[in-house]
Amino acid sequence: MVTVSVESHLPLLKVLANETRLRLIGLVSAEEQSVGNLARSLGLTEPTISHHLAKLSEAGLIEMRASGTTHYYRLNPKSLQSMGKTLFAQTRAAAPKPAEGEDGWEARVLQSFIVEGRVTKIPEGLRKRMVVLQWLANQFKDGRFYKEREVNEIIKRFHPDFATIRREFIGHGLMERESGTYWKTRKPHK
């Protein structure tokens, strides 16, 4: 699922995984730039800039316009938008959905608070909150130990307030913690 979308976009992601190329994208997104101007702005040589521009051009992220012997580069916004939409659409399609066959009331609660695999709001009522927290806790594997950073990253996939949710997991007994290591528990506190 997500693996397929990442693999299909791996060449683009590799091109973007370079600080110089990201800085070049930033410069050409503001206005059309020549290789010489880009080299001066970044304090690099023109051949180095040309190498990185060629990689960005191959990926379809920038466009080149020749004027005499000078080449000018600009961002290709349509290509960037289309790649972004494709990548994020595939990620959303692969997002976990509430489990089938759950109690009807729980399924309705999950449908109310989870849209496209993300928690839109933490319910205020304890009973509904526990349904959503249990669903979030089920995104963690039984028997696996997680560092706090990993717990935060997993929670952030579903809701931005990872600190509150992490505390709720501990407070309601959905997870336990010791020396910065977290693990999912079998039974939550009632």
mmCIF file of N, CA and C in Angstrom, residues 12-114:
data_model
loop_
_atom_site.group_PDB
_atom_site.id
_atom_site.type_symbol
_atom_site.label_atom_id
_atom_site.label_comp_id
_atom_site.label_asym_id
_atom_site.label_seq_id
_atom_site.Cartn_x
_atom_site.Cartn_y
_atom_site.Cartn_z
ATOM 1 N N LEU A 12 11.924 10.603 -7.491
ATOM 2 C CA LEU A 12 11.645 11.996 -7.127
ATOM 3 C C LEU A 12 12.134 12.286 -5.710
ATOM 4 N N LEU A 13 11.843 11.374 -4.786
ATOM 5 C CA LEU A 13 12.255 11.581 -3.397
ATOM 6 C C LEU A 13 13.777 11.628 -3.273
ATOM 7 N N LYS A 14 14.479 10.817 -4.073
ATOM 8 C CA LYS A 14 15.948 10.849 -4.052
ATOM 9 C C LYS A 14 16.469 12.194 -4.547
ATOM 10 N N VAL A 15 15.834 12.730 -5.590
ATOM 11 C CA VAL A 15 16.247 14.034 -6.109
ATOM 12 C C VAL A 15 16.046 15.111 -5.045
ATOM 13 N N LEU A 16 14.941 15.024 -4.315
ATOM 14 C CA LEU A 16 14.627 16.038 -3.308
ATOM 15 C C LEU A 16 15.411 15.859 -2.006
ATOM 16 N N ALA A 17 16.061 14.725 -1.835
ATOM 17 C CA ALA A 17 16.790 14.442 -0.592
ATOM 18 C C ALA A 17 18.200 15.028 -0.638
ATOM 19 N N ASN A 18 18.303 16.257 -1.118
ATOM 20 C CA ASN A 18 19.593 16.917 -1.233
ATOM 21 C C ASN A 18 19.400 18.392 -0.887
ATOM 22 N N GLU A 19 20.151 18.873 0.075
ATOM 23 C CA GLU A 19 19.967 20.247 0.552
ATOM 24 C C GLU A 19 20.178 21.277 -0.554
ATOM 25 N N THR A 20 21.200 21.084 -1.382
ATOM 26 C CA THR A 20 21.474 22.048 -2.455
ATOM 27 C C THR A 20 20.303 22.119 -3.423
ATOM 28 N N ARG A 21 19.740 20.963 -3.772
ATOM 29 C CA ARG A 21 18.610 20.960 -4.710
ATOM 30 C C ARG A 21 17.388 21.632 -4.102
ATOM 31 N N LEU A 22 17.163 21.416 -2.818
ATOM 32 C CA LEU A 22 16.037 22.083 -2.158
ATOM 33 C C LEU A 22 16.243 23.597 -2.138
ATOM 34 N N ARG A 23 17.469 24.029 -1.906
ATOM 35 C CA ARG A 23 17.756 25.466 -1.923
ATOM 36 C C ARG A 23 17.579 26.030 -3.329
ATOM 37 N N LEU A 24 17.987 25.262 -4.346
ATOM 38 C CA LEU A 24 17.790 25.703 -5.733
ATOM 39 C C LEU A 24 16.308 25.854 -6.052
ATOM 40 N N ILE A 25 15.500 24.886 -5.601
ATOM 41 C CA ILE A 25 14.052 24.968 -5.831
ATOM 42 C C ILE A 25 13.508 26.240 -5.190
ATOM 43 N N GLY A 26 13.967 26.545 -3.994
ATOM 44 C CA GLY A 26 13.526 27.765 -3.318
ATOM 45 C C GLY A 26 13.882 29.017 -4.104
ATOM 46 N N LEU A 27 15.095 29.059 -4.648
ATOM 47 C CA LEU A 27 15.527 30.238 -5.405
ATOM 48 C C LEU A 27 14.774 30.384 -6.725
ATOM 49 N N VAL A 28 14.593 29.283 -7.460
ATOM 50 C CA VAL A 28 13.909 29.399 -8.761
ATOM 51 C C VAL A 28 12.399 29.489 -8.604
ATOM 52 N N SER A 29 11.884 29.198 -7.410
ATOM 53 C CA SER A 29 10.439 29.344 -7.214
ATOM 54 C C SER A 29 10.067 30.819 -7.083
ATOM 55 N N ALA A 30 10.994 31.634 -6.590
ATOM 56 C CA ALA A 30 10.730 33.062 -6.428
ATOM 57 C C ALA A 30 10.774 33.784 -7.775
ATOM 58 N N GLU A 31 11.788 33.486 -8.586
ATOM 59 C CA GLU A 31 11.907 34.094 -9.915
ATOM 60 C C GLU A 31 12.885 33.292 -10.760
ATOM 61 N N GLU A 32 12.785 33.483 -12.060
ATOM 62 C CA GLU A 32 13.665 32.814 -13.014
ATOM 63 C C GLU A 32 15.110 33.232 -12.724
ATOM 64 N N GLN A 33 16.034 32.254 -12.758
ATOM 65 C CA GLN A 33 17.423 32.527 -12.398
ATOM 66 C C GLN A 33 18.374 31.908 -13.414
ATOM 67 N N SER A 34 19.521 32.557 -13.617
ATOM 68 C CA SER A 34 20.572 31.988 -14.463
ATOM 69 C C SER A 34 21.484 31.126 -13.594
ATOM 70 N N VAL A 35 22.270 30.270 -14.248
ATOM 71 C CA VAL A 35 23.208 29.410 -13.519
ATOM 72 C C VAL A 35 24.192 30.266 -12.724
ATOM 73 N N GLY A 36 24.673 31.344 -13.336
ATOM 74 C CA GLY A 36 25.625 32.231 -12.661
ATOM 75 C C GLY A 36 25.044 32.851 -11.397
ATOM 76 N N ASN A 37 23.816 33.348 -11.494
ATOM 77 C CA ASN A 37 23.167 33.944 -10.313
ATOM 78 C C ASN A 37 22.984 32.907 -9.210
ATOM 79 N N LEU A 38 22.560 31.705 -9.594
ATOM 80 C CA LEU A 38 22.351 30.638 -8.609
ATOM 81 C C LEU A 38 23.669 30.265 -7.930
ATOM 82 N N ALA A 39 24.749 30.183 -8.728
ATOM 83 C CA ALA A 39 26.064 29.835 -8.177
ATOM 84 C C ALA A 39 26.506 30.892 -7.159
ATOM 85 N N ARG A 40 26.320 32.172 -7.505
ATOM 86 C CA ARG A 40 26.701 33.245 -6.575
ATOM 87 C C ARG A 40 25.836 33.208 -5.312
ATOM 88 N N SER A 41 24.542 32.983 -5.480
ATOM 89 C CA SER A 41 23.630 32.961 -4.325
ATOM 90 C C SER A 41 23.977 31.855 -3.338
ATOM 91 N N LEU A 42 24.396 30.703 -3.866
ATOM 92 C CA LEU A 42 24.673 29.554 -2.999
ATOM 93 C C LEU A 42 26.159 29.386 -2.674
ATOM 94 N N GLY A 43 27.006 30.194 -3.317
ATOM 95 C CA GLY A 43 28.441 30.091 -3.062
ATOM 96 C C GLY A 43 29.035 28.797 -3.596
ATOM 97 N N LEU A 44 28.505 28.319 -4.715
ATOM 98 C CA LEU A 44 28.992 27.086 -5.347
ATOM 99 C C LEU A 44 29.466 27.394 -6.759
ATOM 100 N N THR A 45 30.146 26.439 -7.384
ATOM 101 C CA THR A 45 30.612 26.643 -8.756
ATOM 102 C C THR A 45 29.472 26.408 -9.748
ATOM 103 N N GLU A 46 29.612 27.012 -10.937
ATOM 104 C CA GLU A 46 28.582 26.836 -11.965
ATOM 105 C C GLU A 46 28.426 25.369 -12.389
ATOM 106 N N PRO A 47 29.536 24.595 -12.546
ATOM 107 C CA PRO A 47 29.349 23.180 -12.894
ATOM 108 C C PRO A 47 28.556 22.402 -11.832
ATOM 109 N N THR A 48 28.777 22.714 -10.557
ATOM 110 C CA THR A 48 28.024 22.048 -9.485
ATOM 111 C C THR A 48 26.547 22.398 -9.593
ATOM 112 N N ILE A 49 26.260 23.686 -9.812
ATOM 113 C CA ILE A 49 24.870 24.122 -9.965
ATOM 114 C C ILE A 49 24.245 23.445 -11.178
ATOM 115 N N SER A 50 24.958 23.383 -12.287
ATOM 116 C CA SER A 50 24.434 22.751 -13.511
ATOM 117 C C SER A 50 24.113 21.281 -13.278
ATOM 118 N N HIS A 51 24.957 20.598 -12.519
ATOM 119 C CA HIS A 51 24.716 19.185 -12.198
ATOM 120 C C HIS A 51 23.392 19.032 -11.448
ATOM 121 N N HIS A 52 23.197 19.844 -10.416
ATOM 122 C CA HIS A 52 21.972 19.747 -9.616
ATOM 123 C C HIS A 52 20.744 20.176 -10.419
ATOM 124 N N LEU A 53 20.895 21.195 -11.261
ATOM 125 C CA LEU A 53 19.776 21.629 -12.104
ATOM 126 C C LEU A 53 19.379 20.531 -13.088
ATOM 127 N N ALA A 54 20.364 19.795 -13.598
ATOM 128 C CA ALA A 54 20.065 18.689 -14.526
ATOM 129 C C ALA A 54 19.234 17.622 -13.820
ATOM 130 N N LYS A 55 19.586 17.304 -12.577
ATOM 131 C CA LYS A 55 18.816 16.311 -11.810
ATOM 132 C C LYS A 55 17.382 16.796 -11.593
ATOM 133 N N LEU A 56 17.220 18.065 -11.230
ATOM 134 C CA LEU A 56 15.885 18.624 -11.002
ATOM 135 C C LEU A 56 15.083 18.671 -12.297
ATOM 136 N N SER A 57 15.765 18.966 -13.391
ATOM 137 C CA SER A 57 15.101 19.019 -14.697
ATOM 138 C C SER A 57 14.651 17.626 -15.136
ATOM 139 N N GLU A 58 15.502 16.612 -14.928
ATOM 140 C CA GLU A 58 15.136 15.223 -15.262
ATOM 141 C C GLU A 58 13.899 14.781 -14.489
ATOM 142 N N ALA A 59 13.773 15.257 -13.263
ATOM 143 C CA ALA A 59 12.623 14.897 -12.428
ATOM 144 C C ALA A 59 11.383 15.716 -12.794
ATOM 145 N N GLY A 60 11.554 16.695 -13.695
ATOM 146 C CA GLY A 60 10.424 17.505 -14.131
ATOM 147 C C GLY A 60 10.058 18.619 -13.172
ATOM 148 N N LEU A 61 10.940 18.925 -12.219
ATOM 149 C CA LEU A 61 10.624 19.937 -11.214
ATOM 150 C C LEU A 61 10.915 21.361 -11.671
ATOM 151 N N ILE A 62 11.848 21.504 -12.616
ATOM 152 C CA ILE A 62 12.164 22.842 -13.118
ATOM 153 C C ILE A 62 12.158 22.832 -14.636
ATOM 154 N N GLU A 63 12.050 24.031 -15.202
ATOM 155 C CA GLU A 63 12.076 24.213 -16.654
ATOM 156 C C GLU A 63 13.236 25.141 -16.992
ATOM 157 N N MET A 64 13.790 24.974 -18.206
ATOM 158 C CA MET A 64 14.906 25.800 -18.645
ATOM 159 C C MET A 64 14.483 26.590 -19.877
ATOM 160 N N ARG A 65 14.945 27.861 -19.945
ATOM 161 C CA ARG A 65 14.717 28.709 -21.107
ATOM 162 C C ARG A 65 16.071 29.262 -21.510
ATOM 163 N N ALA A 66 16.406 29.120 -22.789
ATOM 164 C CA ALA A 66 17.680 29.641 -23.279
ATOM 165 C C ALA A 66 17.469 31.029 -23.871
ATOM 166 N N SER A 67 18.407 31.920 -23.576
ATOM 167 C CA SER A 67 18.413 33.258 -24.161
ATOM 168 C C SER A 67 19.853 33.525 -24.577
ATOM 169 N N GLY A 68 20.137 33.266 -25.845
ATOM 170 C CA GLY A 68 21.519 33.340 -26.319
ATOM 171 C C GLY A 68 22.297 32.190 -25.707
ATOM 172 N N THR A 69 23.397 32.526 -25.044
ATOM 173 C CA THR A 69 24.202 31.471 -24.409
ATOM 174 C C THR A 69 23.863 31.293 -22.929
ATOM 175 N N THR A 70 22.925 32.087 -22.440
ATOM 176 C CA THR A 70 22.550 31.999 -21.027
ATOM 177 C C THR A 70 21.299 31.147 -20.867
ATOM 178 N N HIS A 71 21.339 30.249 -19.899
ATOM 179 C CA HIS A 71 20.176 29.414 -19.590
ATOM 180 C C HIS A 71 19.528 29.926 -18.310
ATOM 181 N N TYR A 72 18.201 30.081 -18.367
ATOM 182 C CA TYR A 72 17.428 30.531 -17.214
ATOM 183 C C TYR A 72 16.540 29.391 -16.739
ATOM 184 N N TYR A 73 16.451 29.232 -15.431
ATOM 185 C CA TYR A 73 15.666 28.144 -14.839
ATOM 186 C C TYR A 73 14.544 28.708 -13.979
ATOM 187 N N ARG A 74 13.414 28.008 -14.020
ATOM 188 C CA ARG A 74 12.267 28.384 -13.182
ATOM 189 C C ARG A 74 11.582 27.107 -12.718
ATOM 190 N N LEU A 75 10.824 27.232 -11.660
ATOM 191 C CA LEU A 75 10.077 26.108 -11.101
ATOM 192 C C LEU A 75 8.968 25.703 -12.060
ATOM 193 N N ASN A 76 8.712 24.408 -12.157
ATOM 194 C CA ASN A 76 7.595 23.898 -12.952
ATOM 195 C C ASN A 76 6.466 23.591 -11.971
ATOM 196 N N PRO A 77 5.600 24.574 -11.670
ATOM 197 C CA PRO A 77 4.598 24.378 -10.619
ATOM 198 C C PRO A 77 3.576 23.295 -10.943
ATOM 199 N N LYS A 78 3.215 23.136 -12.208
ATOM 200 C CA LYS A 78 2.220 22.115 -12.566
ATOM 201 C C LYS A 78 2.750 20.718 -12.260
ATOM 202 N N SER A 79 4.009 20.487 -12.597
ATOM 203 C CA SER A 79 4.615 19.183 -12.341
ATOM 204 C C SER A 79 4.691 18.916 -10.843
ATOM 205 N N LEU A 80 5.093 19.915 -10.084
ATOM 206 C CA LEU A 80 5.216 19.772 -8.634
ATOM 207 C C LEU A 80 3.856 19.498 -7.998
ATOM 208 N N GLN A 81 2.820 20.238 -8.420
ATOM 209 C CA GLN A 81 1.470 20.027 -7.884
ATOM 210 C C GLN A 81 0.978 18.628 -8.214
ATOM 211 N N SER A 82 1.165 18.215 -9.449
ATOM 212 C CA SER A 82 0.677 16.895 -9.864
ATOM 213 C C SER A 82 1.380 15.777 -9.096
ATOM 214 N N MET A 83 2.694 15.905 -8.909
ATOM 215 C CA MET A 83 3.431 14.888 -8.149
ATOM 216 C C MET A 83 2.967 14.863 -6.696
ATOM 217 N N GLY A 84 2.764 16.035 -6.108
ATOM 218 C CA GLY A 84 2.299 16.113 -4.725
ATOM 219 C C GLY A 84 0.927 15.495 -4.559
ATOM 220 N N LYS A 85 0.015 15.813 -5.467
ATOM 221 C CA LYS A 85 -1.340 15.259 -5.391
ATOM 222 C C LYS A 85 -1.310 13.744 -5.505
ATOM 223 N N THR A 86 -0.522 13.231 -6.446
ATOM 224 C CA THR A 86 -0.440 11.783 -6.639
ATOM 225 C C THR A 86 0.117 11.099 -5.404
ATOM 226 N N LEU A 87 1.212 11.622 -4.876
ATOM 227 C CA LEU A 87 1.853 11.008 -3.712
ATOM 228 C C LEU A 87 0.926 11.029 -2.507
ATOM 229 N N PHE A 88 0.301 12.175 -2.225
ATOM 230 C CA PHE A 88 -0.543 12.270 -1.039
ATOM 231 C C PHE A 88 -1.874 11.566 -1.225
ATOM 232 N N ALA A 89 -2.372 11.480 -2.454
ATOM 233 C CA ALA A 89 -3.614 10.731 -2.693
ATOM 234 C C ALA A 89 -3.375 9.253 -2.409
ATOM 235 N N GLN A 90 -2.218 8.730 -2.832
ATOM 236 C CA GLN A 90 -1.913 7.323 -2.578
ATOM 237 C C GLN A 90 -1.720 7.080 -1.091
ATOM 238 N N THR A 91 -1.117 8.018 -0.379
ATOM 239 C CA THR A 91 -0.923 7.869 1.061
ATOM 240 C C THR A 91 -2.265 7.867 1.773
ATOM 241 N N ARG A 92 -3.174 8.791 1.376
ATOM 242 C CA ARG A 92 -4.505 8.838 1.998
ATOM 243 C C ARG A 92 -5.266 7.552 1.722
ATOM 244 N N ALA A 93 -5.175 7.025 0.496
ATOM 245 C CA ALA A 93 -5.897 5.800 0.153
ATOM 246 C C ALA A 93 -5.393 4.625 0.981
ATOM 247 N N ALA A 94 -4.116 4.662 1.355
ATOM 248 C CA ALA A 94 -3.534 3.562 2.118
ATOM 249 C C ALA A 94 -3.711 3.729 3.623
ATOM 250 N N ALA A 95 -4.261 4.856 4.059
ATOM 251 C CA ALA A 95 -4.432 5.095 5.499
ATOM 252 C C ALA A 95 -5.397 4.086 6.097
ATOM 253 N N PRO A 96 -5.121 3.645 7.320
ATOM 254 C CA PRO A 96 -5.997 2.667 7.962
ATOM 255 C C PRO A 96 -7.404 3.219 8.145
ATOM 256 N N LYS A 97 -8.363 2.380 7.985
ATOM 257 C CA LYS A 97 -9.766 2.737 8.171
ATOM 258 C C LYS A 97 -10.261 2.028 9.429
ATOM 259 N N PRO A 98 -11.332 2.530 10.049
ATOM 260 C CA PRO A 98 -11.879 1.810 11.196
ATOM 261 C C PRO A 98 -12.198 0.369 10.819
ATOM 262 N N ALA A 99 -11.904 -0.547 11.732
ATOM 263 C CA ALA A 99 -12.077 -1.976 11.461
ATOM 264 C C ALA A 99 -13.534 -2.334 11.210
ATOM 265 N N GLU A 100 -13.738 -3.252 10.272
ATOM 266 C CA GLU A 100 -15.077 -3.762 9.977
ATOM 267 C C GLU A 100 -15.516 -4.671 11.121
ATOM 268 N N GLY A 101 -16.795 -4.797 11.320
ATOM 269 C CA GLY A 101 -17.329 -5.742 12.287
ATOM 270 C C GLY A 101 -17.285 -5.263 13.726
ATOM 271 N N GLU A 102 -16.840 -4.025 13.968
ATOM 272 C CA GLU A 102 -16.855 -3.527 15.335
ATOM 273 C C GLU A 102 -18.299 -3.245 15.717
ATOM 274 N N ASP A 103 -18.528 -3.183 16.991
ATOM 275 C CA ASP A 103 -19.850 -2.850 17.518
ATOM 276 C C ASP A 103 -20.373 -1.623 16.762
ATOM 277 N N GLY A 104 -21.658 -1.621 16.434
ATOM 278 C CA GLY A 104 -22.259 -0.552 15.637
ATOM 279 C C GLY A 104 -22.023 0.835 16.207
ATOM 280 N N TRP A 105 -22.161 0.978 17.533
ATOM 281 C CA TRP A 105 -21.959 2.278 18.155
ATOM 282 C C TRP A 105 -20.504 2.718 18.009
ATOM 283 N N GLU A 106 -19.556 1.801 18.257
ATOM 284 C CA GLU A 106 -18.140 2.133 18.129
ATOM 285 C C GLU A 106 -17.809 2.526 16.698
ATOM 286 N N ALA A 107 -18.367 1.804 15.738
ATOM 287 C CA ALA A 107 -18.121 2.126 14.330
ATOM 288 C C ALA A 107 -18.622 3.531 14.008
ATOM 289 N N ARG A 108 -19.783 3.903 14.545
ATOM 290 C CA ARG A 108 -20.320 5.253 14.307
ATOM 291 C C ARG A 108 -19.429 6.315 14.960
ATOM 292 N N VAL A 109 -18.926 6.019 16.152
ATOM 293 C CA VAL A 109 -18.017 6.960 16.823
ATOM 294 C C VAL A 109 -16.770 7.156 15.964
ATOM 295 N N LEU A 110 -16.202 6.055 15.497
ATOM 296 C CA LEU A 110 -14.997 6.147 14.673
ATOM 297 C C LEU A 110 -15.267 6.916 13.385
ATOM 298 N N GLN A 111 -16.417 6.685 12.765
ATOM 299 C CA GLN A 111 -16.755 7.417 11.540
ATOM 300 C C GLN A 111 -16.908 8.907 11.814
ATOM 301 N N SER A 112 -17.378 9.255 13.006
ATOM 302 C CA SER A 112 -17.565 10.668 13.363
ATOM 303 C C SER A 112 -16.243 11.390 13.602
ATOM 304 N N PHE A 113 -15.254 10.671 14.117
ATOM 305 C CA PHE A 113 -14.019 11.327 14.528
ATOM 306 C C PHE A 113 -12.801 10.975 13.670
ATOM 307 N N ILE A 114 -12.962 10.063 12.706
ATOM 308 C CA ILE A 114 -11.837 9.688 11.847
ATOM 309 C C ILE A 114 -12.257 9.892 10.399
#
